[in-house]
PDB file of C-alpha atoms in Angstrom:
ATOM      1  CA  MET A  11     -31.360  10.246 -17.808  1.00  0.00           C
ATOM      2  CA  ASN A  12     -28.238  10.063 -19.987  1.00  0.00           C
ATOM      3  CA  ASN A  13     -25.513   9.145 -17.532  1.00  0.00           C
ATOM      4  CA  LYS A  14     -22.861   7.150 -19.404  1.00  0.00           C
ATOM      5  CA  HIS A  15     -21.620   5.617 -16.119  1.00  0.00           C
ATOM      6  CA  ILE A  16     -24.854   3.848 -15.215  1.00  0.00           C
ATOM      7  CA  GLY A  17     -24.141   0.141 -15.324  1.00  0.00           C
ATOM      8  CA  SER A  18     -20.357   0.577 -15.518  1.00  0.00           C
ATOM      9  CA  ASP A  19     -18.011  -0.351 -12.727  1.00  0.00           C
ATOM     10  CA  PHE A  20     -15.973   2.030 -10.616  1.00  0.00           C
ATOM     11  CA  LYS A  21     -12.687   0.877 -12.130  1.00  0.00           C
ATOM     12  CA  GLU A  22     -13.876   1.832 -15.607  1.00  0.00           C
ATOM     13  CA  PHE A  23     -15.070   5.194 -14.299  1.00  0.00           C
ATOM     14  CA  LEU A  24     -11.605   5.913 -12.850  1.00  0.00           C
ATOM     15  CA  LYS A  25      -9.933   4.834 -16.094  1.00  0.00           C
ATOM     16  CA  GLU A  26     -12.162   7.112 -18.146  1.00  0.00           C
ATOM     17  CA  ASP A  27     -11.261  10.004 -15.854  1.00  0.00           C
ATOM     18  CA  GLY A  28      -7.573   9.103 -16.217  1.00  0.00           C
ATOM     19  CA  ILE A  29      -7.014   8.610 -12.498  1.00  0.00           C
ATOM     20  CA  PHE A  30      -7.134   4.827 -12.124  1.00  0.00           C
ATOM     21  CA  GLU A  31      -3.376   4.255 -11.744  1.00  0.00           C
ATOM     22  CA  GLU A  32      -2.939   7.040  -9.201  1.00  0.00           C
ATOM     23  CA  THR A  33      -5.978   5.945  -7.214  1.00  0.00           C
ATOM     24  CA  ASN A  34      -4.890   2.310  -7.297  1.00  0.00           C
ATOM     25  CA  ASP A  35      -1.373   3.193  -6.106  1.00  0.00           C
ATOM     26  CA  ILE A  36      -2.769   5.207  -3.195  1.00  0.00           C
ATOM     27  CA  ALA A  37      -5.091   2.353  -2.217  1.00  0.00           C
ATOM     28  CA  ILE A  38      -2.249  -0.177  -2.270  1.00  0.00           C
ATOM     29  CA  LYS A  39      -0.046   2.055  -0.121  1.00  0.00           C
ATOM     30  CA  ARG A  40      -2.838   2.553   2.396  1.00  0.00           C
ATOM     31  CA  VAL A  41      -3.408  -1.195   2.658  1.00  0.00           C
ATOM     32  CA  ILE A  42       0.315  -1.843   3.171  1.00  0.00           C
ATOM     33  CA  ALA A  43       0.573   0.858   5.855  1.00  0.00           C
ATOM     34  CA  TYR A  44      -2.529  -0.514   7.588  1.00  0.00           C
ATOM     35  CA  GLN A  45      -1.291  -4.119   7.532  1.00  0.00           C
ATOM     36  CA  LEU A  46       2.128  -3.165   8.899  1.00  0.00           C
ATOM     37  CA  GLU A  47       0.601  -1.029  11.636  1.00  0.00           C
ATOM     38  CA  GLN A  48      -1.826  -3.799  12.637  1.00  0.00           C
ATOM     39  CA  GLU A  49       0.994  -6.336  12.828  1.00  0.00           C
ATOM     40  CA  MET A  50       3.081  -3.952  14.928  1.00  0.00           C
ATOM     41  CA  LYS A  51       0.128  -3.537  17.313  1.00  0.00           C
ATOM     42  CA  ALA A  52      -0.398  -7.301  17.482  1.00  0.00           C
ATOM     43  CA  GLN A  53       3.265  -7.807  18.381  1.00  0.00           C
ATOM     44  CA  LYS A  54       3.287  -4.744  20.673  1.00  0.00           C
ATOM     45  CA  ILE A  55       6.089  -3.091  18.686  1.00  0.00           C
ATOM     46  CA  THR A  56       6.381   0.685  18.902  1.00  0.00           C
ATOM     47  CA  LYS A  57       7.639   2.841  16.042  1.00  0.00           C
ATOM     48  CA  THR A  58      10.883   3.403  17.938  1.00  0.00           C
ATOM     49  CA  LYS A  59      11.384  -0.337  18.457  1.00  0.00           C
ATOM     50  CA  MET A  60      10.497  -1.005  14.821  1.00  0.00           C
ATOM     51  CA  ALA A  61      13.143   1.490  13.712  1.00  0.00           C
ATOM     52  CA  GLN A  62      15.731  -0.210  15.929  1.00  0.00           C
ATOM     53  CA  MET A  63      14.801  -3.642  14.585  1.00  0.00           C
ATOM     54  CA  MET A  64      15.024  -2.356  10.996  1.00  0.00           C
ATOM     55  CA  LYS A  65      18.324  -0.592  11.778  1.00  0.00           C
ATOM     56  CA  THR A  66      16.926   2.688  10.523  1.00  0.00           C
ATOM     57  CA  SER A  67      15.465   5.910  11.872  1.00  0.00           C
ATOM     58  CA  ARG A  68      12.043   6.498  13.304  1.00  0.00           C
ATOM     59  CA  ALA A  69      11.456   8.991  10.461  1.00  0.00           C
ATOM     60  CA  VAL A  70      11.700   6.103   7.985  1.00  0.00           C
ATOM     61  CA  VAL A  71       9.139   4.123   9.990  1.00  0.00           C
ATOM     62  CA  ASN A  72       6.855   7.165  10.104  1.00  0.00           C
ATOM     63  CA  ARG A  73       7.054   7.457   6.300  1.00  0.00           C
ATOM     64  CA  LEU A  74       6.454   3.719   5.967  1.00  0.00           C
ATOM     65  CA  LEU A  75       3.296   3.900   8.077  1.00  0.00           C
ATOM     66  CA  ASN A  76       2.039   7.144   6.550  1.00  0.00           C
ATOM     67  CA  PRO A  77      -0.703   6.097   4.101  1.00  0.00           C
ATOM     68  CA  ASP A  78      -0.236   9.315   2.118  1.00  0.00           C
ATOM     69  CA  ASN A  79       3.497   8.874   1.587  1.00  0.00           C
ATOM     70  CA  SER A  80       4.166   6.928  -1.594  1.00  0.00           C
ATOM     71  CA  SER A  81       7.967   7.082  -1.500  1.00  0.00           C
ATOM     72  CA  LEU A  82       8.543   3.489  -0.454  1.00  0.00           C
ATOM     73  CA  THR A  83      11.319   1.264  -1.662  1.00  0.00           C
ATOM     74  CA  LEU A  84      11.154  -2.490  -1.951  1.00  0.00           C
ATOM     75  CA  SER A  85      14.139  -2.663   0.373  1.00  0.00           C
ATOM     76  CA  THR A  86      12.269  -0.775   3.110  1.00  0.00           C
ATOM     77  CA  LEU A  87       9.157  -2.904   2.673  1.00  0.00           C
ATOM     78  CA  GLU A  88      11.187  -6.090   2.778  1.00  0.00           C
ATOM     79  CA  SER A  89      13.042  -4.963   5.883  1.00  0.00           C
ATOM     80  CA  ALA A  90       9.793  -4.092   7.653  1.00  0.00           C
ATOM     81  CA  THR A  91       8.113  -7.377   6.827  1.00  0.00           C
ATOM     82  CA  ASN A  92      11.205  -9.384   7.775  1.00  0.00           C
ATOM     83  CA  VAL A  93      11.521  -7.859  11.245  1.00  0.00           C
ATOM     84  CA  LEU A  94       7.842  -8.622  11.814  1.00  0.00           C
ATOM     85  CA  GLY A  95       8.442 -12.256  10.900  1.00  0.00           C
ATOM     86  CA  LYS A  96       6.535 -11.911   7.654  1.00  0.00           C
ATOM     87  CA  ARG A  97       7.416 -12.250   3.989  1.00  0.00           C
ATOM     88  CA  LEU A  98       6.845  -9.620   1.332  1.00  0.00           C
ATOM     89  CA  ASN A  99       4.965 -11.030  -1.649  1.00  0.00           C
ATOM     90  CA  ILE A 100       4.771  -8.986  -4.846  1.00  0.00           C
ATOM     91  CA  SER A 101       3.409 -10.386  -8.065  1.00  0.00           C
ATOM     92  CA  ILE A 102       2.666  -9.305 -11.583  1.00  0.00           C
ATOM     93  CA  VAL A 103      -0.891 -10.033 -12.618  1.00  0.00           C
ATOM     94  CA  TRP A 104      -1.532 -10.142 -16.345  1.00  0.00           C
ATOM     95  CA  ASN A 105      -4.458  -7.992 -17.336  1.00  0.00           C
ATOM     96  CA  ILE A 106      -6.322  -9.789 -20.109  1.00  0.00           C
ATOM     97  CA  MET A 107      -8.870  -7.019 -20.631  1.00  0.00           C
ATOM     98  CA  ARG A 108      -7.460  -3.546 -21.009  1.00  0.00           C
TER      99      ARG A 108
END
């Protein structure tokens, strides 16, 4: 059995295939969409109400909550988190091992 991936981690596998960044970006977007949707449910806020609170259209909220749509701006994310009474936290993490 000569499988070069035995014993390696999934992250390394994705990097070797050249799809780590894309896959990571998709995963992050899905987590953000999920967290926003869960908070809206917890506060009983509909998409229409969310759009009104953000002073935007429902189409923008639909894009925001669509896990497959990656065209988000920091401004939209900040607006969404603010109206939900939350704070957007983005950080740069230094990667020691490349």
